[in-house]
Backbone as XML, in Angstrom:
<?xml version="1.0"?>
<chain id="A" units="angstrom">
  <residue number="1" name="UNK">
    <atom name="N" x="21.728" y="-0.757" z="-0.206"/>
    <atom name="CA" x="20.814" y="-0.057" z="0.671"/>
    <atom name="C" x="19.676" y="0.548" z="-0.147"/>
  </residue>
  <residue number="2" name="UNK">
    <atom name="N" x="18.477" y="0.393" z="0.342"/>
    <atom name="CA" x="17.278" y="0.895" z="-0.307"/>
    <atom name="C" x="17.100" y="2.373" z="0.043"/>
  </residue>
  <residue number="3" name="UNK">
    <atom name="N" x="16.949" y="3.217" z="-0.961"/>
    <atom name="CA" x="16.790" y="4.651" z="-0.710"/>
    <atom name="C" x="15.330" y="5.079" z="-0.614"/>
  </residue>
  <residue number="4" name="UNK">
    <atom name="N" x="14.442" y="4.130" z="-0.413"/>
    <atom name="CA" x="13.025" y="4.404" z="-0.246"/>
    <atom name="C" x="12.804" y="5.179" z="1.051"/>
  </residue>
  <residue number="5" name="UNK">
    <atom name="N" x="12.058" y="6.268" z="0.981"/>
    <atom name="CA" x="11.824" y="7.090" z="2.167"/>
    <atom name="C" x="10.532" y="6.680" z="2.871"/>
  </residue>
  <residue number="6" name="UNK">
    <atom name="N" x="10.442" y="7.049" z="4.131"/>
    <atom name="CA" x="9.226" y="6.781" z="4.908"/>
    <atom name="C" x="8.041" y="7.482" z="4.247"/>
  </residue>
  <residue number="7" name="UNK">
    <atom name="N" x="8.256" y="8.685" z="3.756"/>
    <atom name="CA" x="7.168" y="9.431" z="3.110"/>
    <atom name="C" x="6.633" y="8.690" z="1.878"/>
  </residue>
  <residue number="8" name="UNK">
    <atom name="N" x="7.512" y="8.081" z="1.096"/>
    <atom name="CA" x="7.056" y="7.316" z="-0.085"/>
    <atom name="C" x="6.305" y="6.056" z="0.330"/>
  </residue>
  <residue number="9" name="UNK">
    <atom name="N" x="6.779" y="5.404" z="1.399"/>
    <atom name="CA" x="6.087" y="4.217" z="1.904"/>
    <atom name="C" x="4.698" y="4.614" z="2.409"/>
  </residue>
  <residue number="10" name="UNK">
    <atom name="N" x="4.647" y="5.711" z="3.146"/>
    <atom name="CA" x="3.364" y="6.206" z="3.640"/>
    <atom name="C" x="2.430" y="6.529" z="2.469"/>
  </residue>
  <residue number="11" name="UNK">
    <atom name="N" x="2.949" y="7.149" z="1.430"/>
    <atom name="CA" x="2.157" y="7.473" z="0.248"/>
    <atom name="C" x="1.618" y="6.212" z="-0.429"/>
  </residue>
  <residue number="12" name="UNK">
    <atom name="N" x="2.435" y="5.182" z="-0.498"/>
    <atom name="CA" x="2.006" y="3.910" z="-1.087"/>
    <atom name="C" x="0.805" y="3.346" z="-0.327"/>
  </residue>
  <residue number="13" name="UNK">
    <atom name="N" x="0.908" y="3.305" z="1.008"/>
    <atom name="CA" x="-0.193" y="2.753" z="1.799"/>
    <atom name="C" x="-1.408" y="3.672" z="1.805"/>
  </residue>
  <residue number="14" name="UNK">
    <atom name="N" x="-1.180" y="4.964" z="1.646"/>
    <atom name="CA" x="-2.299" y="5.898" z="1.512"/>
    <atom name="C" x="-3.069" y="5.593" z="0.232"/>
  </residue>
  <residue number="15" name="UNK">
    <atom name="N" x="-2.362" y="5.388" z="-0.873"/>
    <atom name="CA" x="-3.019" y="5.052" z="-2.138"/>
    <atom name="C" x="-3.766" y="3.730" z="-2.047"/>
  </residue>
  <residue number="16" name="UNK">
    <atom name="N" x="-3.162" y="2.741" z="-1.410"/>
    <atom name="CA" x="-3.817" y="1.437" z="-1.285"/>
    <atom name="C" x="-5.054" y="1.507" z="-0.389"/>
  </residue>
  <residue number="17" name="UNK">
    <atom name="N" x="-5.090" y="2.435" z="0.535"/>
    <atom name="CA" x="-6.236" y="2.542" z="1.435"/>
    <atom name="C" x="-7.326" y="3.467" z="0.897"/>
  </residue>
  <residue number="18" name="UNK">
    <atom name="N" x="-7.019" y="4.232" z="-0.138"/>
    <atom name="CA" x="-7.910" y="5.287" z="-0.619"/>
    <atom name="C" x="-8.841" y="4.789" z="-1.724"/>
  </residue>
  <residue number="19" name="UNK">
    <atom name="N" x="-10.058" y="4.490" z="-1.348"/>
    <atom name="CA" x="-11.041" y="3.968" z="-2.288"/>
    <atom name="C" x="-11.355" y="4.998" z="-3.381"/>
  </residue>
  <residue number="20" name="UNK">
    <atom name="N" x="-11.354" y="6.279" z="-3.048"/>
    <atom name="CA" x="-11.627" y="7.317" z="-4.047"/>
    <atom name="C" x="-10.496" y="7.430" z="-5.069"/>
  </residue>
  <residue number="21" name="UNK">
    <atom name="N" x="-9.263" y="7.372" z="-4.589"/>
    <atom name="CA" x="-8.121" y="7.398" z="-5.515"/>
    <atom name="C" x="-8.228" y="6.232" z="-6.489"/>
  </residue>
  <residue number="22" name="UNK">
    <atom name="N" x="-8.544" y="5.056" z="-5.982"/>
    <atom name="CA" x="-8.647" y="3.875" z="-6.839"/>
    <atom name="C" x="-9.796" y="4.026" z="-7.829"/>
  </residue>
  <residue number="23" name="UNK">
    <atom name="N" x="-10.917" y="4.512" z="-7.368"/>
    <atom name="CA" x="-12.063" y="4.703" z="-8.266"/>
    <atom name="C" x="-11.691" y="5.663" z="-9.391"/>
  </residue>
  <residue number="24" name="UNK">
    <atom name="N" x="-11.077" y="6.769" z="-9.027"/>
    <atom name="CA" x="-10.729" y="7.781" z="-10.034"/>
    <atom name="C" x="-9.650" y="7.301" z="-11.000"/>
  </residue>
  <residue number="25" name="UNK">
    <atom name="N" x="-8.633" y="6.616" z="-10.475"/>
    <atom name="CA" x="-7.523" y="6.216" z="-11.350"/>
    <atom name="C" x="-7.832" y="4.958" z="-12.147"/>
  </residue>
  <residue number="26" name="UNK">
    <atom name="N" x="-8.516" y="4.019" z="-11.570"/>
    <atom name="CA" x="-8.793" y="2.770" z="-12.285"/>
    <atom name="C" x="-9.825" y="2.946" z="-13.389"/>
  </residue>
  <residue number="27" name="UNK">
    <atom name="N" x="-10.718" y="3.926" z="-13.223"/>
    <atom name="CA" x="-11.783" y="4.115" z="-14.210"/>
    <atom name="C" x="-11.600" y="5.383" z="-15.039"/>
  </residue>
  <residue number="28" name="UNK">
    <atom name="N" x="-10.422" y="6.025" z="-14.922"/>
    <atom name="CA" x="-10.100" y="7.181" z="-15.738"/>
    <atom name="C" x="-10.922" y="8.420" z="-15.421"/>
  </residue>
  <residue number="29" name="UNK">
    <atom name="N" x="-11.426" y="8.516" z="-14.200"/>
    <atom name="CA" x="-12.254" y="9.655" z="-13.809"/>
    <atom name="C" x="-11.398" y="10.851" z="-13.420"/>
  </residue>
  <residue number="30" name="UNK">
    <atom name="N" x="-10.307" y="10.584" z="-12.724"/>
    <atom name="CA" x="-9.460" y="11.661" z="-12.221"/>
    <atom name="C" x="-8.276" y="11.933" z="-13.124"/>
  </residue>
  <residue number="31" name="UNK">
    <atom name="N" x="-7.322" y="12.678" z="-12.572"/>
    <atom name="CA" x="-6.143" y="13.037" z="-13.366"/>
    <atom name="C" x="-5.084" y="11.940" z="-13.385"/>
  </residue>
  <residue number="32" name="UNK">
    <atom name="N" x="-5.189" y="10.942" z="-12.495"/>
    <atom name="CA" x="-4.238" y="9.843" z="-12.473"/>
    <atom name="C" x="-4.826" y="8.663" z="-13.228"/>
  </residue>
  <residue number="33" name="UNK">
    <atom name="N" x="-3.986" y="7.925" z="-13.894"/>
    <atom name="CA" x="-4.430" y="6.712" z="-14.568"/>
    <atom name="C" x="-3.588" y="5.567" z="-14.039"/>
  </residue>
  <residue number="34" name="UNK">
    <atom name="N" x="-4.253" y="4.552" z="-13.567"/>
    <atom name="CA" x="-3.578" y="3.404" z="-12.978"/>
    <atom name="C" x="-4.470" y="2.191" z="-13.166"/>
  </residue>
  <residue number="35" name="UNK">
    <atom name="N" x="-4.062" y="1.100" z="-12.572"/>
    <atom name="CA" x="-4.849" y="-0.128" z="-12.582"/>
    <atom name="C" x="-4.512" y="-0.893" z="-11.313"/>
  </residue>
  <residue number="36" name="UNK">
    <atom name="N" x="-5.338" y="-1.866" z="-10.940"/>
    <atom name="CA" x="-5.006" y="-2.672" z="-9.761"/>
    <atom name="C" x="-3.632" y="-3.336" z="-9.887"/>
  </residue>
  <residue number="37" name="UNK">
    <atom name="N" x="-3.332" y="-3.882" z="-11.052"/>
    <atom name="CA" x="-2.038" y="-4.555" z="-11.236"/>
    <atom name="C" x="-0.874" y="-3.576" z="-11.133"/>
  </residue>
  <residue number="38" name="UNK">
    <atom name="N" x="-1.057" y="-2.379" z="-11.674"/>
    <atom name="CA" x="-0.006" y="-1.368" z="-11.605"/>
    <atom name="C" x="0.266" y="-0.964" z="-10.157"/>
  </residue>
  <residue number="39" name="UNK">
    <atom name="N" x="-0.799" y="-0.835" z="-9.360"/>
    <atom name="CA" x="-0.612" y="-0.529" z="-7.935"/>
    <atom name="C" x="0.187" y="-1.627" z="-7.256"/>
  </residue>
  <residue number="40" name="UNK">
    <atom name="N" x="-0.167" y="-2.854" z="-7.545"/>
    <atom name="CA" x="0.523" y="-3.991" z="-6.919"/>
    <atom name="C" x="1.986" y="-4.053" z="-7.343"/>
  </residue>
  <residue number="41" name="UNK">
    <atom name="N" x="2.263" y="-3.745" z="-8.589"/>
    <atom name="CA" x="3.647" y="-3.760" z="-9.078"/>
    <atom name="C" x="4.506" y="-2.723" z="-8.368"/>
  </residue>
  <residue number="42" name="UNK">
    <atom name="N" x="3.894" y="-1.663" z="-7.862"/>
    <atom name="CA" x="4.646" y="-0.619" z="-7.160"/>
    <atom name="C" x="5.365" y="-1.170" z="-5.937"/>
  </residue>
  <residue number="43" name="UNK">
    <atom name="N" x="4.805" y="-2.195" z="-5.325"/>
    <atom name="CA" x="5.429" y="-2.802" z="-4.136"/>
    <atom name="C" x="6.794" y="-3.377" z="-4.500"/>
  </residue>
  <residue number="44" name="UNK">
    <atom name="N" x="6.845" y="-4.118" z="-5.591"/>
    <atom name="CA" x="8.123" y="-4.685" z="-6.041"/>
    <atom name="C" x="9.040" y="-3.599" z="-6.577"/>
  </residue>
  <residue number="45" name="UNK">
    <atom name="N" x="8.469" y="-2.664" z="-7.324"/>
    <atom name="CA" x="9.272" y="-1.582" z="-7.902"/>
    <atom name="C" x="9.957" y="-0.752" z="-6.817"/>
  </residue>
  <residue number="46" name="UNK">
    <atom name="N" x="9.277" y="-0.561" z="-5.705"/>
    <atom name="CA" x="9.827" y="0.244" z="-4.606"/>
    <atom name="C" x="10.729" y="-0.562" z="-3.676"/>
  </residue>
  <residue number="47" name="UNK">
    <atom name="N" x="10.807" y="-1.868" z="-3.892"/>
    <atom name="CA" x="11.594" y="-2.754" z="-3.024"/>
    <atom name="C" x="11.125" y="-2.656" z="-1.572"/>
  </residue>
  <residue number="48" name="UNK">
    <atom name="N" x="9.803" y="-2.735" z="-1.394"/>
    <atom name="CA" x="9.210" y="-2.584" z="-0.068"/>
    <atom name="C" x="9.677" y="-3.649" z="0.909"/>
  </residue>
  <residue number="49" name="UNK">
    <atom name="N" x="9.796" y="-4.891" z="0.465"/>
    <atom name="CA" x="10.248" y="-5.965" z="1.349"/>
    <atom name="C" x="11.636" y="-5.665" z="1.896"/>
  </residue>
  <residue number="50" name="UNK">
    <atom name="N" x="12.516" y="-5.197" z="1.021"/>
    <atom name="CA" x="13.872" y="-4.861" z="1.461"/>
    <atom name="C" x="13.861" y="-3.687" z="2.430"/>
  </residue>
  <residue number="51" name="UNK">
    <atom name="N" x="13.001" y="-2.708" z="2.175"/>
    <atom name="CA" x="12.895" y="-1.553" z="3.067"/>
    <atom name="C" x="12.464" y="-1.990" z="4.471"/>
  </residue>
  <residue number="52" name="UNK">
    <atom name="N" x="11.513" y="-2.907" z="4.530"/>
    <atom name="CA" x="11.047" y="-3.411" z="5.825"/>
    <atom name="C" x="12.192" y="-4.107" z="6.550"/>
  </residue>
  <residue number="53" name="UNK">
    <atom name="N" x="12.930" y="-4.941" z="5.836"/>
    <atom name="CA" x="14.066" y="-5.639" z="6.456"/>
    <atom name="C" x="15.102" y="-4.654" z="6.977"/>
  </residue>
  <residue number="54" name="UNK">
    <atom name="N" x="15.392" y="-3.610" z="6.202"/>
    <atom name="CA" x="16.399" y="-2.625" z="6.595"/>
    <atom name="C" x="15.941" y="-1.760" z="7.773"/>
  </residue>
  <residue number="55" name="UNK">
    <atom name="N" x="14.644" y="-1.599" z="7.930"/>
    <atom name="CA" x="14.110" y="-0.706" z="8.958"/>
    <atom name="C" x="13.391" y="-1.446" z="10.084"/>
  </residue>
  <residue number="56" name="UNK">
    <atom name="N" x="13.542" y="-2.742" z="10.149"/>
    <atom name="CA" x="12.823" y="-3.548" z="11.135"/>
    <atom name="C" x="13.103" y="-3.111" z="12.569"/>
  </residue>
  <residue number="57" name="UNK">
    <atom name="N" x="14.323" y="-2.695" z="12.848"/>
    <atom name="CA" x="14.661" y="-2.285" z="14.215"/>
    <atom name="C" x="13.996" y="-0.967" z="14.597"/>
  </residue>
  <residue number="58" name="UNK">
    <atom name="N" x="13.574" y="-0.179" z="13.621"/>
    <atom name="CA" x="12.922" y="1.103" z="13.880"/>
    <atom name="C" x="11.409" y="0.958" z="14.024"/>
  </residue>
  <residue number="59" name="UNK">
    <atom name="N" x="10.888" y="-0.237" z="13.704"/>
    <atom name="CA" x="9.446" y="-0.480" z="13.717"/>
    <atom name="C" x="9.079" y="-1.469" z="14.804"/>
  </residue>
  <residue number="60" name="UNK">
    <atom name="N" x="7.830" y="-1.391" z="15.202"/>
    <atom name="CA" x="7.336" y="-2.401" z="16.140"/>
    <atom name="C" x="7.229" y="-3.733" z="15.399"/>
  </residue>
  <residue number="61" name="UNK">
    <atom name="N" x="7.367" y="-4.833" z="16.126"/>
    <atom name="CA" x="7.171" y="-6.142" z="15.479"/>
    <atom name="C" x="5.779" y="-6.265" z="14.849"/>
  </residue>
  <residue number="62" name="UNK">
    <atom name="N" x="4.803" y="-5.617" z="15.461"/>
    <atom name="CA" x="3.445" y="-5.658" z="14.924"/>
    <atom name="C" x="3.375" y="-5.001" z="13.547"/>
  </residue>
  <residue number="63" name="UNK">
    <atom name="N" x="3.998" y="-3.838" z="13.392"/>
    <atom name="CA" x="4.004" y="-3.165" z="12.092"/>
    <atom name="C" x="4.733" y="-3.999" z="11.051"/>
  </residue>
  <residue number="64" name="UNK">
    <atom name="N" x="5.863" y="-4.573" z="11.420"/>
    <atom name="CA" x="6.597" y="-5.444" z="10.480"/>
    <atom name="C" x="5.707" y="-6.591" z="10.013"/>
  </residue>
  <residue number="65" name="UNK">
    <atom name="N" x="5.014" y="-7.202" z="10.960"/>
    <atom name="CA" x="4.139" y="-8.327" z="10.623"/>
    <atom name="C" x="2.982" y="-7.867" z="9.738"/>
  </residue>
  <residue number="66" name="UNK">
    <atom name="N" x="2.403" y="-6.702" z="10.038"/>
    <atom name="CA" x="1.295" y="-6.183" z="9.229"/>
    <atom name="C" x="1.727" y="-5.959" z="7.786"/>
  </residue>
  <residue number="67" name="UNK">
    <atom name="N" x="2.901" y="-5.363" z="7.603"/>
    <atom name="CA" x="3.383" y="-5.111" z="6.241"/>
    <atom name="C" x="3.680" y="-6.427" z="5.533"/>
  </residue>
  <residue number="68" name="UNK">
    <atom name="N" x="4.283" y="-7.373" z="6.233"/>
    <atom name="CA" x="4.570" y="-8.684" z="5.626"/>
    <atom name="C" x="3.282" y="-9.383" z="5.214"/>
  </residue>
  <residue number="69" name="UNK">
    <atom name="N" x="2.257" y="-9.322" z="6.062"/>
    <atom name="CA" x="0.975" y="-9.943" z="5.727"/>
    <atom name="C" x="0.299" y="-9.220" z="4.561"/>
  </residue>
  <residue number="70" name="UNK">
    <atom name="N" x="0.462" y="-7.909" z="4.505"/>
    <atom name="CA" x="-0.083" y="-7.129" z="3.395"/>
    <atom name="C" x="0.566" y="-7.558" z="2.079"/>
  </residue>
  <residue number="71" name="UNK">
    <atom name="N" x="1.884" y="-7.655" z="2.078"/>
    <atom name="CA" x="2.607" y="-8.065" z="0.862"/>
    <atom name="C" x="2.174" y="-9.474" z="0.450"/>
  </residue>
  <residue number="72" name="UNK">
    <atom name="N" x="2.009" y="-10.368" z="1.411"/>
    <atom name="CA" x="1.553" y="-11.730" z="1.107"/>
    <atom name="C" x="0.149" y="-11.710" z="0.512"/>
  </residue>
  <residue number="73" name="UNK">
    <atom name="N" x="-0.717" y="-10.851" z="1.034"/>
    <atom name="CA" x="-2.082" y="-10.749" z="0.499"/>
    <atom name="C" x="-2.063" y="-10.205" z="-0.927"/>
  </residue>
  <residue number="74" name="UNK">
    <atom name="N" x="-1.190" y="-9.247" z="-1.194"/>
    <atom name="CA" x="-1.047" y="-8.706" z="-2.557"/>
    <atom name="C" x="-0.568" y="-9.803" z="-3.502"/>
  </residue>
  <residue number="75" name="UNK">
    <atom name="N" x="0.399" y="-10.593" z="-3.043"/>
    <atom name="CA" x="0.944" y="-11.670" z="-3.883"/>
    <atom name="C" x="-0.109" y="-12.727" z="-4.228"/>
  </residue>
  <residue number="76" name="UNK">
    <atom name="N" x="-1.122" y="-12.866" z="-3.387"/>
    <atom name="CA" x="-2.175" y="-13.866" z="-3.615"/>
    <atom name="C" x="-3.297" y="-13.348" z="-4.509"/>
  </residue>
  <residue number="77" name="UNK">
    <atom name="N" x="-3.329" y="-12.036" z="-4.767"/>
    <atom name="CA" x="-4.391" y="-11.494" z="-5.609"/>
    <atom name="C" x="-4.278" y="-12.044" z="-7.026"/>
  </residue>
  <residue number="78" name="UNK">
    <atom name="N" x="-5.404" y="-12.379" z="-7.625"/>
    <atom name="CA" x="-5.349" y="-12.774" z="-9.038"/>
    <atom name="C" x="-5.077" y="-11.543" z="-9.888"/>
  </residue>
  <residue number="79" name="UNK">
    <atom name="N" x="-4.511" y="-11.752" z="-11.067"/>
    <atom name="CA" x="-4.287" y="-10.638" z="-11.975"/>
    <atom name="C" x="-5.644" y="-10.020" z="-12.309"/>
  </residue>
  <residue number="80" name="UNK">
    <atom name="N" x="-5.708" y="-8.712" z="-12.258"/>
    <atom name="CA" x="-6.994" y="-8.025" z="-12.404"/>
    <atom name="C" x="-7.146" y="-7.454" z="-13.808"/>
  </residue>
  <residue number="81" name="UNK">
    <atom name="N" x="-7.780" y="-8.220" z="-14.686"/>
    <atom name="CA" x="-8.026" y="-7.715" z="-16.031"/>
    <atom name="C" x="-9.244" y="-6.792" z="-16.042"/>
  </residue>
  <residue number="82" name="UNK">
    <atom name="N" x="-10.063" y="-6.883" z="-15.011"/>
    <atom name="CA" x="-11.266" y="-6.067" z="-14.914"/>
    <atom name="C" x="-11.220" y="-5.234" z="-13.635"/>
  </residue>
  <residue number="83" name="UNK">
    <atom name="N" x="-10.914" y="-3.939" z="-13.740"/>
    <atom name="CA" x="-10.828" y="-3.109" z="-12.541"/>
    <atom name="C" x="-12.145" y="-3.065" z="-11.763"/>
  </residue>
  <residue number="84" name="UNK">
    <atom name="N" x="-13.262" y="-3.182" z="-12.474"/>
    <atom name="CA" x="-14.566" y="-3.162" z="-11.820"/>
    <atom name="C" x="-14.683" y="-4.324" z="-10.832"/>
  </residue>
  <residue number="85" name="UNK">
    <atom name="N" x="-14.299" y="-5.512" z="-11.260"/>
    <atom name="CA" x="-14.367" y="-6.693" z="-10.390"/>
    <atom name="C" x="-13.398" y="-6.550" z="-9.221"/>
  </residue>
  <residue number="86" name="UNK">
    <atom name="N" x="-12.200" y="-6.036" z="-9.482"/>
    <atom name="CA" x="-11.218" y="-5.857" z="-8.413"/>
    <atom name="C" x="-11.716" y="-4.842" z="-7.398"/>
  </residue>
  <residue number="87" name="UNK">
    <atom name="N" x="-12.245" y="-3.734" z="-7.873"/>
    <atom name="CA" x="-12.679" y="-2.639" z="-7.003"/>
    <atom name="C" x="-13.664" y="-3.111" z="-5.942"/>
  </residue>
  <residue number="88" name="UNK">
    <atom name="N" x="-14.574" y="-3.991" z="-6.314"/>
    <atom name="CA" x="-15.612" y="-4.456" z="-5.406"/>
    <atom name="C" x="-15.320" y="-5.809" z="-4.766"/>
  </residue>
  <residue number="89" name="UNK">
    <atom name="N" x="-14.179" y="-6.397" z="-5.058"/>
    <atom name="CA" x="-13.894" y="-7.738" z="-4.536"/>
    <atom name="C" x="-13.589" y="-7.700" z="-3.043"/>
  </residue>
  <residue number="90" name="UNK">
    <atom name="N" x="-13.888" y="-8.791" z="-2.391"/>
    <atom name="CA" x="-13.606" y="-8.936" z="-0.965"/>
    <atom name="C" x="-12.113" y="-8.800" z="-0.704"/>
  </residue>
  <residue number="91" name="UNK">
    <atom name="N" x="-11.298" y="-9.339" z="-1.613"/>
    <atom name="CA" x="-9.850" y="-9.273" z="-1.446"/>
    <atom name="C" x="-9.348" y="-7.825" z="-1.452"/>
  </residue>
  <residue number="92" name="UNK">
    <atom name="N" x="-9.873" y="-7.019" z="-2.375"/>
    <atom name="CA" x="-9.426" y="-5.625" z="-2.434"/>
    <atom name="C" x="-9.964" y="-4.803" z="-1.277"/>
  </residue>
  <residue number="93" name="UNK">
    <atom name="N" x="-11.151" y="-5.119" z="-0.800"/>
    <atom name="CA" x="-11.676" y="-4.436" z="0.392"/>
    <atom name="C" x="-10.761" y="-4.740" z="1.577"/>
  </residue>
  <residue number="94" name="UNK">
    <atom name="N" x="-10.342" y="-5.989" z="1.702"/>
    <atom name="CA" x="-9.411" y="-6.371" z="2.770"/>
    <atom name="C" x="-8.069" y="-5.643" z="2.605"/>
  </residue>
  <residue number="95" name="UNK">
    <atom name="N" x="-7.571" y="-5.557" z="1.388"/>
    <atom name="CA" x="-6.314" y="-4.854" z="1.113"/>
    <atom name="C" x="-6.424" y="-3.393" z="1.561"/>
  </residue>
  <residue number="96" name="UNK">
    <atom name="N" x="-7.543" y="-2.752" z="1.212"/>
    <atom name="CA" x="-7.737" y="-1.350" z="1.612"/>
    <atom name="C" x="-7.731" y="-1.195" z="3.127"/>
  </residue>
  <residue number="97" name="UNK">
    <atom name="N" x="-8.401" y="-2.107" z="3.816"/>
    <atom name="CA" x="-8.453" y="-2.028" z="5.275"/>
    <atom name="C" x="-7.075" y="-2.267" z="5.895"/>
  </residue>
  <residue number="98" name="UNK">
    <atom name="N" x="-6.357" y="-3.261" z="5.403"/>
    <atom name="CA" x="-5.004" y="-3.511" z="5.892"/>
    <atom name="C" x="-4.125" y="-2.288" z="5.664"/>
  </residue>
  <residue number="99" name="UNK">
    <atom name="N" x="-4.214" y="-1.710" z="4.472"/>
    <atom name="CA" x="-3.389" y="-0.555" z="4.135"/>
    <atom name="C" x="-3.697" y="0.628" z="5.039"/>
  </residue>
  <residue number="100" name="UNK">
    <atom name="N" x="-4.966" y="0.802" z="5.400"/>
    <atom name="CA" x="-5.313" y="1.939" z="6.258"/>
    <atom name="C" x="-4.722" y="1.786" z="7.653"/>
  </residue>
  <residue number="101" name="UNK">
    <atom name="N" x="-4.688" y="0.570" z="8.169"/>
    <atom name="CA" x="-4.069" y="0.333" z="9.482"/>
    <atom name="C" x="-2.560" y="0.568" z="9.394"/>
  </residue>
  <residue number="102" name="UNK">
    <atom name="N" x="-1.934" y="0.042" z="8.346"/>
    <atom name="CA" x="-0.486" y="0.216" z="8.166"/>
    <atom name="C" x="-0.150" y="1.698" z="7.998"/>
  </residue>
  <residue number="103" name="UNK">
    <atom name="N" x="-0.940" y="2.403" z="7.221"/>
    <atom name="CA" x="-0.730" y="3.846" z="7.030"/>
    <atom name="C" x="-0.739" y="4.573" z="8.381"/>
  </residue>
  <residue number="104" name="UNK">
    <atom name="N" x="-1.713" y="4.251" z="9.205"/>
    <atom name="CA" x="-1.820" y="4.905" z="10.512"/>
    <atom name="C" x="-0.667" y="4.530" z="11.437"/>
  </residue>
  <residue number="105" name="UNK">
    <atom name="N" x="-0.248" y="3.266" z="11.399"/>
    <atom name="CA" x="0.886" y="2.831" z="12.224"/>
    <atom name="C" x="2.188" y="3.500" z="11.785"/>
  </residue>
  <residue number="106" name="UNK">
    <atom name="N" x="2.399" y="3.592" z="10.482"/>
    <atom name="CA" x="3.606" y="4.262" z="9.974"/>
    <atom name="C" x="3.597" y="5.730" z="10.396"/>
  </residue>
  <residue number="107" name="UNK">
    <atom name="N" x="2.451" y="6.378" z="10.267"/>
    <atom name="CA" x="2.345" y="7.780" z="10.677"/>
    <atom name="C" x="2.695" y="7.966" z="12.141"/>
  </residue>
  <residue number="108" name="UNK">
    <atom name="N" x="2.286" y="7.024" z="12.961"/>
    <atom name="CA" x="2.570" y="7.108" z="14.397"/>
    <atom name="C" x="4.016" y="6.763" z="14.702"/>
  </residue>
  <residue number="109" name="UNK">
    <atom name="N" x="4.498" y="5.658" z="14.175"/>
    <atom name="CA" x="5.832" y="5.170" z="14.533"/>
    <atom name="C" x="6.960" y="5.981" z="13.901"/>
  </residue>
  <residue number="110" name="UNK">
    <atom name="N" x="6.702" y="6.640" z="12.793"/>
    <atom name="CA" x="7.727" y="7.427" z="12.106"/>
    <atom name="C" x="7.401" y="8.919" z="12.110"/>
  </residue>
  <residue number="111" name="UNK">
    <atom name="N" x="6.584" y="9.356" z="13.064"/>
    <atom name="CA" x="6.133" y="10.759" z="13.050"/>
    <atom name="C" x="7.302" y="11.738" z="13.098"/>
  </residue>
  <residue number="112" name="UNK">
    <atom name="N" x="8.393" y="11.396" z="13.776"/>
    <atom name="CA" x="9.547" y="12.300" z="13.828"/>
    <atom name="C" x="10.179" y="12.467" z="12.446"/>
  </residue>
  <residue number="113" name="UNK">
    <atom name="N" x="10.298" y="11.387" z="11.697"/>
    <atom name="CA" x="10.882" y="11.465" z="10.351"/>
    <atom name="C" x="9.954" y="12.148" z="9.364"/>
  </residue>
  <residue number="114" name="UNK">
    <atom name="N" x="8.652" y="11.995" z="9.570"/>
    <atom name="CA" x="7.688" y="12.590" z="8.658"/>
    <atom name="C" x="7.520" y="14.080" z="8.910"/>
  </residue>
  <residue number="115" name="UNK">
    <atom name="N" x="7.869" y="14.546" z="10.095"/>
    <atom name="CA" x="7.727" y="15.956" z="10.446"/>
    <atom name="C" x="8.815" y="16.818" z="9.822"/>
  </residue>
  <residue number="116" name="UNK">
    <atom name="N" x="9.878" y="16.178" z="9.339"/>
    <atom name="CA" x="11.011" y="16.945" z="8.776"/>
    <atom name="C" x="10.662" y="17.587" z="7.464"/>
  </residue>
</chain>
């Protein structure tokens, strides 16, 4: 059983949707240091696919599909040796937009669990 919490999943999609967080962390401007590849690795590290499978009955089919499509889009991204190119790429803009929709859906569908 995956011990990943809804709050951590929400945080993951918040980071993926947050262009300012990415700008600050990818370019060393803020207090966090990260990279596009490191963000993508978090999906596997958190066992997000397994979490979706375990919680599918608690989610709408639409949310399940959105997360699955998001993971597939992440898997198709080329390795990002240049954060500047990734930051402005069409693929990453799409990733940010997908993540923002998923973030909002999770907030709505799991609002009872997030309120605790």
